[in-house]
Structure formats: structure tokens, C-alpha cells
Amino acid sequence: MTSRTLTRRHNAVLTVLLAIVIVFAGRLVYVQALEGPRLAEDALNTRLRHSTLQGPRGDILDANGEVLATSVQRYNVGVNQIRVRDFEAEIDGEDKEGAVAAAALLAPILGRDAAELGADMVGESTFAYIARGLTPAQWREISALRIPGIEPELTSERIYPNGTTAGNVLGYVGRDGEGLAGLELTFEDALRGVPGSSVVEVGRTGQSIPTGLRETTPAQPGDTLHTSIDRDIQFRAQEVIDATVDRYAAQWGALVVQEIETGRILALADSDTVDPNDYQATPPENRGSRAVQAAYENGSTGKLPTLAAALDAGVVTPTTTFTTPDRYTTPSGQTFSDADPHATEQMTVAGILATSSNTGTVMIGDRLSDEQRYEYMRAFGMGERTGIELPGETPGILGSPDTWDGRQRYTTMFGQGLAVNLVQNTAIVAALGNGGVYLPPRLVDGTTDASGRFHAAEAAEGRQVVSEETAAQMVTMMEGVVSQEGTGVLGQLDGYRLAGKTGTAQVPDDEGNLTRTVANFVGVAPADDPQFAVGIVVYHPGHQVPSSIIAAPAFKEIAGFTLQHLGIPPSTTPASLFPLRAQ
């Protein structure tokens, strides 16, 4: 082979080698200069563990600052199934290692079977839950064991220290801490706060790298919610309504106490109230508030808007006299009867209310046009939601006059052919006690944010429904209902003047027959200077007795407690009542 041939071969080899070097150099430049940052970022991302930090959920307080709902610190515990393999310990004189050793020490603390716990700790996961909701004391006991791969996750648990008290108002939260009912649901955005985040760089087996990336954005705690509920009145109200429902074997009952001057709800009680600490133990139908969600015919308490409208329109006075038989046929041919047979009497408007005469009420209501009565009923809040801060409120039922048939135009005068919820019905009598000014009922006074600043809830403006004179006359007439001759005599309270109205309505059973009743009562206390209103409903009592026997005593019980609890002194002036019959 000639030297020229060798030279050519040598040059060819050098050319190939140079090309290879250029290719590798180019690739190296590409990887380091261009792809390097991206690859490094991808590698870093595979080592980062992201966590969401939940801020403490805001407390819910009663009107006096007592805690109704709060959150406490808890720990979820997970295991790094790779790192726990390195654990060694002497158990009962024997050397054990890995998940077996760790489970033997952890099982007594967690209250679990060691064999089952050990099985949960075996695998390839870098984080698998082995316990949830541990107290700080339990986590400290676990941490002291220094078992590699046993890692905490800080969380919280919602607790309700008063059990069922105001459970229907507060609602409850789900497993992830989100509001599912009541105020917890309505004010979810304010109570839950703003989540934070945590990023930690970990090694191949999931251990934290001491010199690695570590970033934390703190969570913002939720706002504190201030309610108008008085815990003591609420507790007593629940006792009273539960006892009444049990005594008369009723399907359910509810009780509301409303502060007259402000519209603030001091108590909103439902029978068989849910315990938010264990809401799943309560049947779904009892987890909400029927005081807000259930519509019922209010019966004779529905006479209050009719008589107030007639007084305010000037078509009658409290002493206007009517000839009232126990059975009356209207000019249009509709016949109505009173609850009990009685001789025809010359009764005043005050007497018609005191004895709860249907026939007399129809005569009074007939002096108004349907449109007039309808406008007054709407102004009293009937047929529309009050706006109270609980989910699922019913607007009740109130058709416009053009939908009433020949009979319904009369039945709506005495509380049938329409429906209300208890909060609506209580607000009506509260308006009469408030000089004729209707105030929308409310449960929340405001919130306090993380900086400690209080934000008052925006209170809706009141509206004048009837004149102050009309309202005062109505309260005096209702005081006559609780007198010796009225239907509410069992609502009398020694030392205090009370005013109220009984009501009993028929409701259909499952087959549409009118075999069921609703007993209810609304009133104000004290009658000489109304401070609060009370509404009570007892649905479908098993013992068919009138509301004067069922609901009036419950009114006496809760009114008496509330008067003493609020420090309201006994009445000092005697009642000056309107005559019940023609003089």
C-alpha cells in the first residue's frame, strides 16, 4: 500500500472522528446550554412535594361571645413505606425491624390491631395514611418513638361544645371541613379562610432534603361569626319544644324567640335537633330547621293580619260590635262555623279575637276588599322569604286575589288557604309589638376578620305596616286573648302581662283527608312594653286537643324563662282591656 493511500485513509478517519466530536460537542452544548435548565427544572419538580395548608376555620359565637362552634388542631399520620424498612427495635425481648417493629409500637397508641397496621405499612408508597384526627398529645407520643418514615399532616377538627344546642342553626361540616348545612354552609366563604401552601424538596425515598428547596405560604384563618342566638334561651327553647312534642306525640315542633326592636333571633329551636358533632346519627329530615323550611296553615293566628288591616283601614275599632252566631253564611253563600257551638252574641272586635270566632272574623274581613287584605298580608311578610341566613327557607303560600275562589277569599281571613313558616309568623306579631314596624328577622350580627376588625352585618330597613295606634290596639286585644275569657288563658304568667294568639288548623293526612292538625301560638312579652316575640308550632299532635292546651303553656314556659334571663322586671301597671261584648 502506497504512502498516498495511507494518507487518504488517515484523513478519512480524522474526518469521521472530527464529525463525531462535532456531533457530541453540539449535543453537549444543546443539553447544557439549551435543554439543561429545562431538564434541571423537570428533575427538581420530580423531587418536590406540594401540600395545601388549611387555615383554621372561624369560630361561631353566640350573642354573648360563648363558643357555639370552633376548630381544634388535629394530626393525620402517614407512613413512608420505603423509609420505615430501616427501623429496628427490641419488642418484648426480641429484635424486630421494619413495619413489624413500627406497628408493634404504634398499635397501642392508635388503638389498632398490630398485624393489620403492619400490613398497611408495607409497600412502595412514600406516603400512605395510617391514622386520621389524632390529638396533639397522641402525635407527641408517636413522635417520641422516632420511627423513620412516620410523618404528620397538620389538620383540624370541627367541634360543637354544646352538643345539640343550636345544631339546627349552626349546621355541620363534611369530612374535608366544608360547610354542609346551616350557618356553616351559608357563611362557608367567610368561615373557611384562605388556604396556604407548602413545597418541600425530597429524596428518592421520600425523605426531606435538609439543604433542598423549602417554601411556605401561610394560610389565612377564617372569620369569626357572631350570631344573635342567646345560648341559654336556645337551650331552654329546645327543652320546651321537645317536651311539648313528646307530651302530645306530635310529628315535630319548632319555637322562635325574636327581639322586637331589632329583629334579632334569640332562639330558633326545632324538636329532635341534630348534634353537629355526629350529624349522620340524625335522620336527614331532622338535620335542618323546619322553623324556616316547613310551611303550614297557621289557622287562627292568621286572624291577626286581618284584624290589624281592618283597624288600620278604619273600617272597625276594637269596640265595634258584631252579631256573631256560631254558624254564618256569607252573602255569596259560603257557610262558616266556629270551633265550638255557642249562642249568638253581640261581640266586639276585641271579643271576636279573644274567643277566636271565625264567623266574626269573616264579617270583619268582608269590610275590606281582597286587594286591601292582600297588600297588608304582603307587607307583613307573608308569601315571601324573610331572608333569614339559613338555607332552604320556604316563602310559604299566598296566592294573589285573582287566584282565590269564592271560599278561599274568606278562609284566608282566618289563616286557611295559605301557609307560612314559623319565622314569618313570629315576625308578624313582632311587628305589632314594634309599633307596627316590620323588621326582617336575622341571625347574624357580623364577623370579625383575622386582623380583629369587626364588620357589622347590614341590617335591612324596617317598614311601617300599620300605624303605631293600630299596633298598640292589637297588642291590647291580644292581651285579652290571654285573659280569663280568651283562648290563651293557659299562657298567663304570674307577675307579667302577656299578649298572644292561639291557632289551630286542619291539614291533610297522607290520603288527603283533613285528619291532622297544627297547633300554634304567637305572642309578645311583656304586653305593657314588648321586648320580644315568641312563635310556636306543633305539627300533627297525636292527641287531638286545641292549641290553647298544647301551645299556650309552651309560650308561658319560654316567655317566663326569657323574661327572667334578660332581667326584665315584672309588670307594674294593670291591664286596661277592651270589652269583649256590647256594653
Coordinates of C-alpha atoms in Angstrom, one line a residue, residues 5-424:
T5 CA -3.2 5.6 0.0
L6 CA -2.3 5.6 3.7
T7 CA -2.6 9.4 3.8
R8 CA -6.1 9.3 2.3
R9 CA -7.2 6.7 4.8
H10 CA -5.8 8.7 7.7
N11 CA -7.5 11.8 6.5
A12 CA -10.8 10.0 6.2
V13 CA -10.5 8.6 9.7
L14 CA -9.7 12.0 11.1
T15 CA -12.7 13.5 9.2
V16 CA -15.0 10.9 10.7
L17 CA -13.6 11.4 14.2
L18 CA -13.9 15.2 13.8
A19 CA -17.5 14.8 12.7
I20 CA -18.2 12.6 15.7
V21 CA -16.6 15.1 18.0
I22 CA -18.6 17.9 16.5
V23 CA -21.8 16.0 16.9
F24 CA -21.1 15.2 20.5
A25 CA -19.9 18.7 21.2
G26 CA -23.1 20.1 19.6
R27 CA -25.2 17.7 21.6
L28 CA -23.3 18.7 24.8
V29 CA -23.9 22.4 24.1
Y30 CA -27.5 21.7 23.3
V31 CA -28.0 19.7 26.5
Q32 CA -26.1 22.1 28.8
A33 CA -26.9 25.5 27.3
L34 CA -30.4 24.9 25.8
E35 CA -32.0 21.8 27.4
G36 CA -30.1 22.0 30.6
P37 CA -32.3 24.4 32.5
R38 CA -35.5 22.6 31.4
L39 CA -34.1 19.2 32.3
A40 CA -32.9 20.5 35.7
E41 CA -36.3 22.0 36.3
D42 CA -38.0 18.7 35.4
A43 CA -35.7 16.9 37.8
L44 CA -36.4 19.4 40.6
N45 CA -40.1 19.1 40.0
T46 CA -39.9 15.3 40.5
R47 CA -38.3 15.9 43.9
L48 CA -40.9 18.5 45.1
R49 CA -43.8 17.6 47.4
H50 CA -46.6 20.1 47.3
S51 CA -49.1 20.4 50.2
T52 CA -52.1 22.6 50.8
L53 CA -52.3 24.2 54.2
Q54 CA -55.8 24.8 55.5
G55 CA -56.2 27.8 57.8
P56 CA -58.2 27.4 61.0
R57 CA -62.0 27.6 60.3
G58 CA -63.5 30.6 62.0
D59 CA -65.4 30.2 65.3
I60 CA -69.2 30.8 65.6
L61 CA -70.2 32.6 68.7
D62 CA -73.5 33.3 70.4
A63 CA -74.7 36.8 71.2
N64 CA -72.7 36.9 74.5
G65 CA -69.4 35.6 72.9
E66 CA -69.9 32.0 74.0
V67 CA -68.4 29.5 71.6
L68 CA -71.0 27.5 69.6
A69 CA -68.6 26.1 67.0
T70 CA -64.8 26.0 66.9
S71 CA -61.9 24.1 65.3
V72 CA -59.2 22.3 67.2
Q73 CA -55.7 21.1 66.0
R74 CA -55.5 17.5 64.8
Y75 CA -53.0 15.4 63.0
N76 CA -53.3 12.9 60.2
V77 CA -50.4 10.4 60.2
G78 CA -48.9 8.8 57.2
V79 CA -46.1 6.3 56.6
N80 CA -43.2 6.3 54.1
Q81 CA -43.3 2.6 53.4
I82 CA -39.7 2.7 52.0
R83 CA -38.0 4.5 54.9
V84 CA -39.8 2.5 57.6
R85 CA -38.0 -0.6 56.4
D86 CA -34.8 0.7 58.2
F87 CA -36.5 0.8 61.6
E88 CA -35.2 -1.6 64.2
A89 CA -36.4 -2.0 67.8
E90 CA -36.4 -4.6 70.6
I91 CA -40.0 -5.7 71.2
D92 CA -40.7 -7.9 74.2
G93 CA -37.1 -9.0 74.3
E94 CA -36.9 -9.8 70.6
D95 CA -35.2 -7.8 67.9
K96 CA -37.7 -6.8 65.2
E97 CA -37.4 -4.5 62.2
G98 CA -39.3 -2.6 59.6
A99 CA -43.1 -2.4 59.5
V100 CA -43.4 -5.2 62.1
A101 CA -41.4 -3.3 64.7
A102 CA -43.1 0.0 63.9
A103 CA -46.6 -1.4 64.0
A104 CA -46.0 -3.1 67.4
L105 CA -45.1 0.3 68.9
L106 CA -47.8 2.3 67.2
A107 CA -50.8 0.0 67.5
P108 CA -51.5 0.7 71.2
I109 CA -51.4 4.5 70.6
L110 CA -53.7 4.2 67.6
G111 CA -56.0 1.6 69.1
R112 CA -55.4 -0.7 66.1
D113 CA -54.5 -4.4 65.7
A114 CA -50.7 -4.6 65.2
A115 CA -51.0 -7.2 62.4
E116 CA -53.5 -5.1 60.4
L117 CA -51.5 -1.9 61.0
G118 CA -48.3 -3.6 59.9
A119 CA -49.9 -4.7 56.6
D120 CA -50.9 -1.1 55.9
M121 CA -47.2 -0.1 56.3
V122 CA -45.8 -2.4 53.7
G123 CA -45.5 -1.3 50.1
E124 CA -43.7 1.2 47.9
S125 CA -45.6 4.4 48.7
T126 CA -43.8 7.4 50.1
F127 CA -46.9 8.5 52.0
A128 CA -49.9 6.3 53.0
Y129 CA -52.3 7.3 55.7
I130 CA -52.4 5.1 58.8
A131 CA -54.4 7.3 61.1
R132 CA -56.6 10.5 61.0
G133 CA -57.7 13.0 63.5
L134 CA -55.2 12.4 66.2
T135 CA -54.9 14.8 69.1
P136 CA -51.6 16.8 69.6
A137 CA -50.9 14.6 72.7
Q138 CA -51.2 11.5 70.6
W139 CA -48.9 12.9 67.9
R140 CA -46.3 13.8 70.6
E141 CA -46.4 10.3 71.9
I142 CA -45.8 8.9 68.3
S143 CA -43.1 11.5 67.5
A144 CA -41.2 10.5 70.7
L145 CA -40.7 7.0 69.2
R146 CA -38.5 8.4 66.4
I147 CA -39.7 5.9 63.8
P148 CA -38.3 6.9 60.4
G149 CA -41.0 7.4 57.8
I150 CA -43.8 8.2 60.2
E151 CA -44.9 11.7 59.2
P152 CA -47.6 14.1 60.4
E153 CA -50.1 16.2 58.4
L154 CA -51.5 19.1 60.4
T155 CA -55.3 19.4 60.1
S156 CA -58.2 20.5 62.2
E157 CA -61.5 19.1 63.6
R158 CA -64.7 21.0 63.9
I159 CA -66.3 20.6 67.3
Y160 CA -69.6 21.9 68.8
P161 CA -69.1 22.1 72.5
N162 CA -72.8 22.5 73.3
G163 CA -74.0 19.3 71.6
T164 CA -77.4 19.7 70.1
T165 CA -77.9 23.2 71.3
A166 CA -78.5 25.4 68.2
G167 CA -77.5 22.4 66.0
N168 CA -80.3 23.2 63.6
V169 CA -78.9 26.8 63.2
L170 CA -75.2 26.0 63.1
G171 CA -75.4 23.2 60.7
Y172 CA -72.3 21.0 60.3
V173 CA -69.2 20.3 58.1
G174 CA -68.2 17.4 55.9
R175 CA -65.0 15.3 56.2
D176 CA -63.0 17.8 54.3
G177 CA -64.2 20.7 56.6
E178 CA -66.6 22.3 54.2
G179 CA -69.9 23.6 55.4
L180 CA -72.9 21.3 54.5
A181 CA -75.8 22.9 56.3
G182 CA -77.0 25.8 58.4
L183 CA -74.7 28.8 59.1
E184 CA -71.7 26.7 58.3
L185 CA -73.0 26.4 54.7
T186 CA -74.4 29.9 54.3
F187 CA -71.1 31.5 55.5
E188 CA -68.7 29.0 54.1
D189 CA -66.6 31.6 52.3
A190 CA -66.1 33.7 55.4
L191 CA -65.5 30.8 57.8
R192 CA -63.1 28.7 55.8
G193 CA -60.4 31.4 55.3
V194 CA -57.8 31.3 52.5
P195 CA -55.7 28.1 52.1
G196 CA -51.9 28.3 52.1
S197 CA -49.3 26.1 50.5
S198 CA -46.1 24.2 51.3
V199 CA -43.3 23.0 48.9
V200 CA -40.5 20.7 50.2
E201 CA -37.7 19.0 48.2
V202 CA -37.5 15.3 49.0
G203 CA -35.0 12.5 48.1
R204 CA -35.6 9.2 46.2
T205 CA -37.1 7.5 49.3
G206 CA -39.3 10.5 50.2
Q207 CA -37.1 12.0 52.9
S208 CA -36.8 15.7 53.2
I209 CA -33.5 17.1 51.8
P210 CA -32.2 19.5 54.5
T211 CA -30.5 21.8 52.0
G212 CA -33.2 21.5 49.4
L213 CA -36.0 23.9 48.4
R214 CA -38.5 24.7 51.1
E215 CA -41.2 27.3 50.6
T216 CA -44.3 28.0 52.7
T217 CA -47.2 30.4 52.1
P218 CA -49.2 30.7 55.4
A219 CA -52.9 30.1 55.3
Q220 CA -55.3 32.9 56.4
P221 CA -57.7 31.9 59.2
G222 CA -61.4 32.2 58.7
D223 CA -63.6 35.0 60.1
T224 CA -65.3 34.7 63.4
L225 CA -69.1 34.7 63.0
H226 CA -71.2 36.5 65.7
T227 CA -74.8 35.3 65.9
S228 CA -77.8 36.8 67.7
I229 CA -78.5 33.4 69.3
D230 CA -78.5 33.5 73.1
R231 CA -77.2 30.1 74.1
D232 CA -79.2 29.9 77.3
I233 CA -82.5 30.9 75.7
Q234 CA -81.8 28.5 72.8
F235 CA -81.1 25.6 75.2
R236 CA -84.4 26.3 77.2
A237 CA -86.4 26.7 73.9
Q238 CA -85.2 23.3 72.8
E239 CA -86.2 21.7 76.1
V240 CA -89.6 23.3 75.9
I241 CA -90.4 22.3 72.3
D242 CA -89.0 18.7 72.8
A243 CA -91.1 18.2 75.9
T244 CA -94.3 19.6 74.1
V245 CA -93.8 17.3 71.1
D246 CA -93.2 14.3 73.4
R247 CA -96.2 15.1 75.6
Y248 CA -98.6 15.3 72.7
A249 CA -97.0 12.7 70.5
A250 CA -96.6 15.3 67.7
Q251 CA -94.7 14.7 64.4
W252 CA -92.5 17.7 65.0
G253 CA -92.4 21.2 66.6
A254 CA -90.5 24.4 66.5
L255 CA -90.1 27.6 68.6
V256 CA -88.7 31.0 67.8
V257 CA -87.8 34.0 70.1
Q258 CA -87.3 37.3 68.3
E259 CA -86.0 40.6 69.7
I260 CA -88.7 43.1 68.8
E261 CA -86.7 46.3 68.5
T262 CA -84.0 44.8 66.2
G263 CA -85.4 41.7 64.5
R264 CA -82.5 39.6 66.0
I265 CA -83.4 36.0 66.6
L266 CA -82.5 35.0 70.2
A267 CA -83.6 31.4 69.8
L268 CA -84.6 29.2 66.9
A269 CA -85.4 25.7 68.1
D270 CA -86.6 22.6 66.4
S271 CA -87.6 19.3 68.0
D272 CA -85.1 16.4 67.8
T273 CA -82.3 18.8 66.8
V274 CA -79.2 17.4 65.2
D275 CA -75.9 17.1 67.0
P276 CA -73.4 18.6 64.6
N277 CA -70.6 16.6 66.2
D278 CA -72.3 13.4 64.8
Y279 CA -74.9 14.6 62.2
Q280 CA -75.1 11.3 60.5
A281 CA -76.7 9.8 63.6
T282 CA -79.7 12.1 62.9
P283 CA -82.3 11.2 60.2
P284 CA -81.9 13.6 57.2
E285 CA -85.4 15.1 57.8
N286 CA -84.3 16.4 61.3
R287 CA -80.9 17.9 60.2
G288 CA -82.3 21.2 59.1
S289 CA -84.7 23.7 60.5
R290 CA -88.4 23.3 60.0
A291 CA -88.9 26.7 61.6
V292 CA -87.5 28.0 58.3
Q293 CA -88.1 25.3 55.8
A294 CA -91.6 24.0 56.6
A295 CA -94.8 25.8 55.5
Y296 CA -98.0 25.2 57.4
E297 CA -101.5 26.7 57.7
N298 CA -101.4 29.0 60.7
G299 CA -105.1 28.8 61.5
S300 CA -106.4 31.5 63.9
T301 CA -103.0 33.2 64.3
G302 CA -103.8 34.3 60.7
K303 CA -106.6 36.4 62.1
L304 CA -104.0 39.0 63.3
P305 CA -103.3 40.4 59.8
T306 CA -107.0 40.6 59.0
L307 CA -108.0 42.5 62.2
A308 CA -104.9 44.7 62.0
A309 CA -105.8 45.6 58.4
A310 CA -109.4 46.4 59.4
L311 CA -108.3 48.6 62.3
D312 CA -105.7 50.4 60.2
A313 CA -108.1 51.0 57.3
G314 CA -110.6 52.5 59.7
V315 CA -113.4 50.1 58.9
V316 CA -113.7 48.9 62.6
T317 CA -112.5 49.9 66.1
P318 CA -111.7 47.4 68.9
T319 CA -115.1 48.1 70.3
T320 CA -117.2 47.8 67.1
T321 CA -119.9 45.3 67.8
F322 CA -121.0 42.4 65.6
T323 CA -123.8 39.9 65.9
T324 CA -121.8 36.6 65.9
P325 CA -123.6 33.3 65.6
D326 CA -121.7 30.0 65.8
R327 CA -122.6 29.4 62.2
Y328 CA -122.7 32.1 59.5
T329 CA -123.5 32.2 55.8
T330 CA -122.0 35.0 53.7
P331 CA -124.0 36.9 51.1
S332 CA -122.2 34.8 48.5
G333 CA -123.5 31.6 50.0
Q334 CA -120.3 30.4 51.8
T335 CA -121.0 28.9 55.3
F336 CA -118.5 29.0 58.2
S337 CA -118.6 27.8 61.7
D338 CA -116.8 28.5 65.0
A339 CA -114.8 25.7 66.6
D340 CA -117.4 25.2 69.4
P341 CA -121.2 25.7 69.3
H342 CA -122.4 28.8 71.2
A343 CA -125.4 31.1 71.4
T344 CA -125.5 34.2 69.1
E345 CA -123.7 37.0 70.9
Q346 CA -123.1 40.7 70.5
M347 CA -119.3 40.7 70.4
T348 CA -116.8 43.5 70.0
V349 CA -113.8 43.1 67.6
A350 CA -111.7 42.5 70.8
G351 CA -114.1 39.8 71.8
I352 CA -114.0 38.2 68.4
L353 CA -110.2 37.9 68.6
A354 CA -110.3 36.8 72.3
T355 CA -112.7 33.9 71.5
S356 CA -111.2 33.3 68.1
S357 CA -114.5 33.5 66.3
N358 CA -114.3 32.5 62.7
T359 CA -117.8 33.9 61.9
G360 CA -117.0 37.3 63.4
T361 CA -113.6 37.4 61.6
V362 CA -115.3 36.8 58.3
M363 CA -117.7 39.7 59.0
I364 CA -114.8 42.0 59.8
G365 CA -112.7 40.9 56.8
D366 CA -115.7 41.4 54.5
R367 CA -115.4 45.1 55.2
L368 CA -112.1 45.2 53.3
S369 CA -111.6 44.5 49.6
D370 CA -109.5 41.4 48.8
E371 CA -106.8 43.6 47.3
Q372 CA -106.6 45.6 50.6
R373 CA -106.2 42.5 52.7
Y374 CA -103.6 41.0 50.3
E375 CA -101.5 44.2 50.4
Y376 CA -101.5 44.1 54.2
M377 CA -100.5 40.4 54.3
R378 CA -97.7 41.0 51.9
A379 CA -96.5 44.0 54.0
F380 CA -96.5 41.7 57.0
G381 CA -94.0 39.4 55.0
M382 CA -96.4 36.7 54.0
G383 CA -95.8 34.9 50.8
E384 CA -92.1 35.8 50.5
R385 CA -88.9 34.7 52.2
T386 CA -87.8 36.7 55.2
G387 CA -84.1 36.4 54.1
I388 CA -83.0 34.8 57.3
E389 CA -79.5 33.4 56.9
L390 CA -80.3 29.7 56.7
P391 CA -80.6 27.6 53.6
G392 CA -83.8 26.2 52.2
E393 CA -86.3 28.9 53.5
T394 CA -89.8 28.4 52.2
P395 CA -91.7 31.6 51.1
G396 CA -94.9 30.0 52.3
I397 CA -98.0 30.1 50.2
L398 CA -100.1 33.2 49.5
G399 CA -101.9 33.4 46.2
S400 CA -102.9 36.7 44.7
P401 CA -106.7 37.6 45.0
D402 CA -107.3 36.8 41.3
T403 CA -106.4 33.2 42.2
W404 CA -108.8 32.9 45.1
D405 CA -112.1 31.1 44.6
G406 CA -115.3 32.1 46.3
R407 CA -114.4 30.2 49.5
Q408 CA -110.7 30.9 49.7
R409 CA -111.3 34.7 49.8
Y410 CA -112.9 34.1 53.2
T411 CA -110.6 31.3 54.6
T412 CA -107.6 33.5 54.1
M413 CA -109.2 35.8 56.7
F414 CA -108.7 33.3 59.4
G415 CA -105.4 31.5 58.4
Q416 CA -106.5 28.8 56.0
G417 CA -105.9 28.5 52.3
L418 CA -102.5 29.9 52.8
A419 CA -99.2 28.9 54.5
V420 CA -96.4 30.4 56.5
N421 CA -93.2 29.3 58.1
L422 CA -92.7 29.9 61.8
V423 CA -90.1 32.6 61.4
Q424 CA -92.6 34.5 59.1

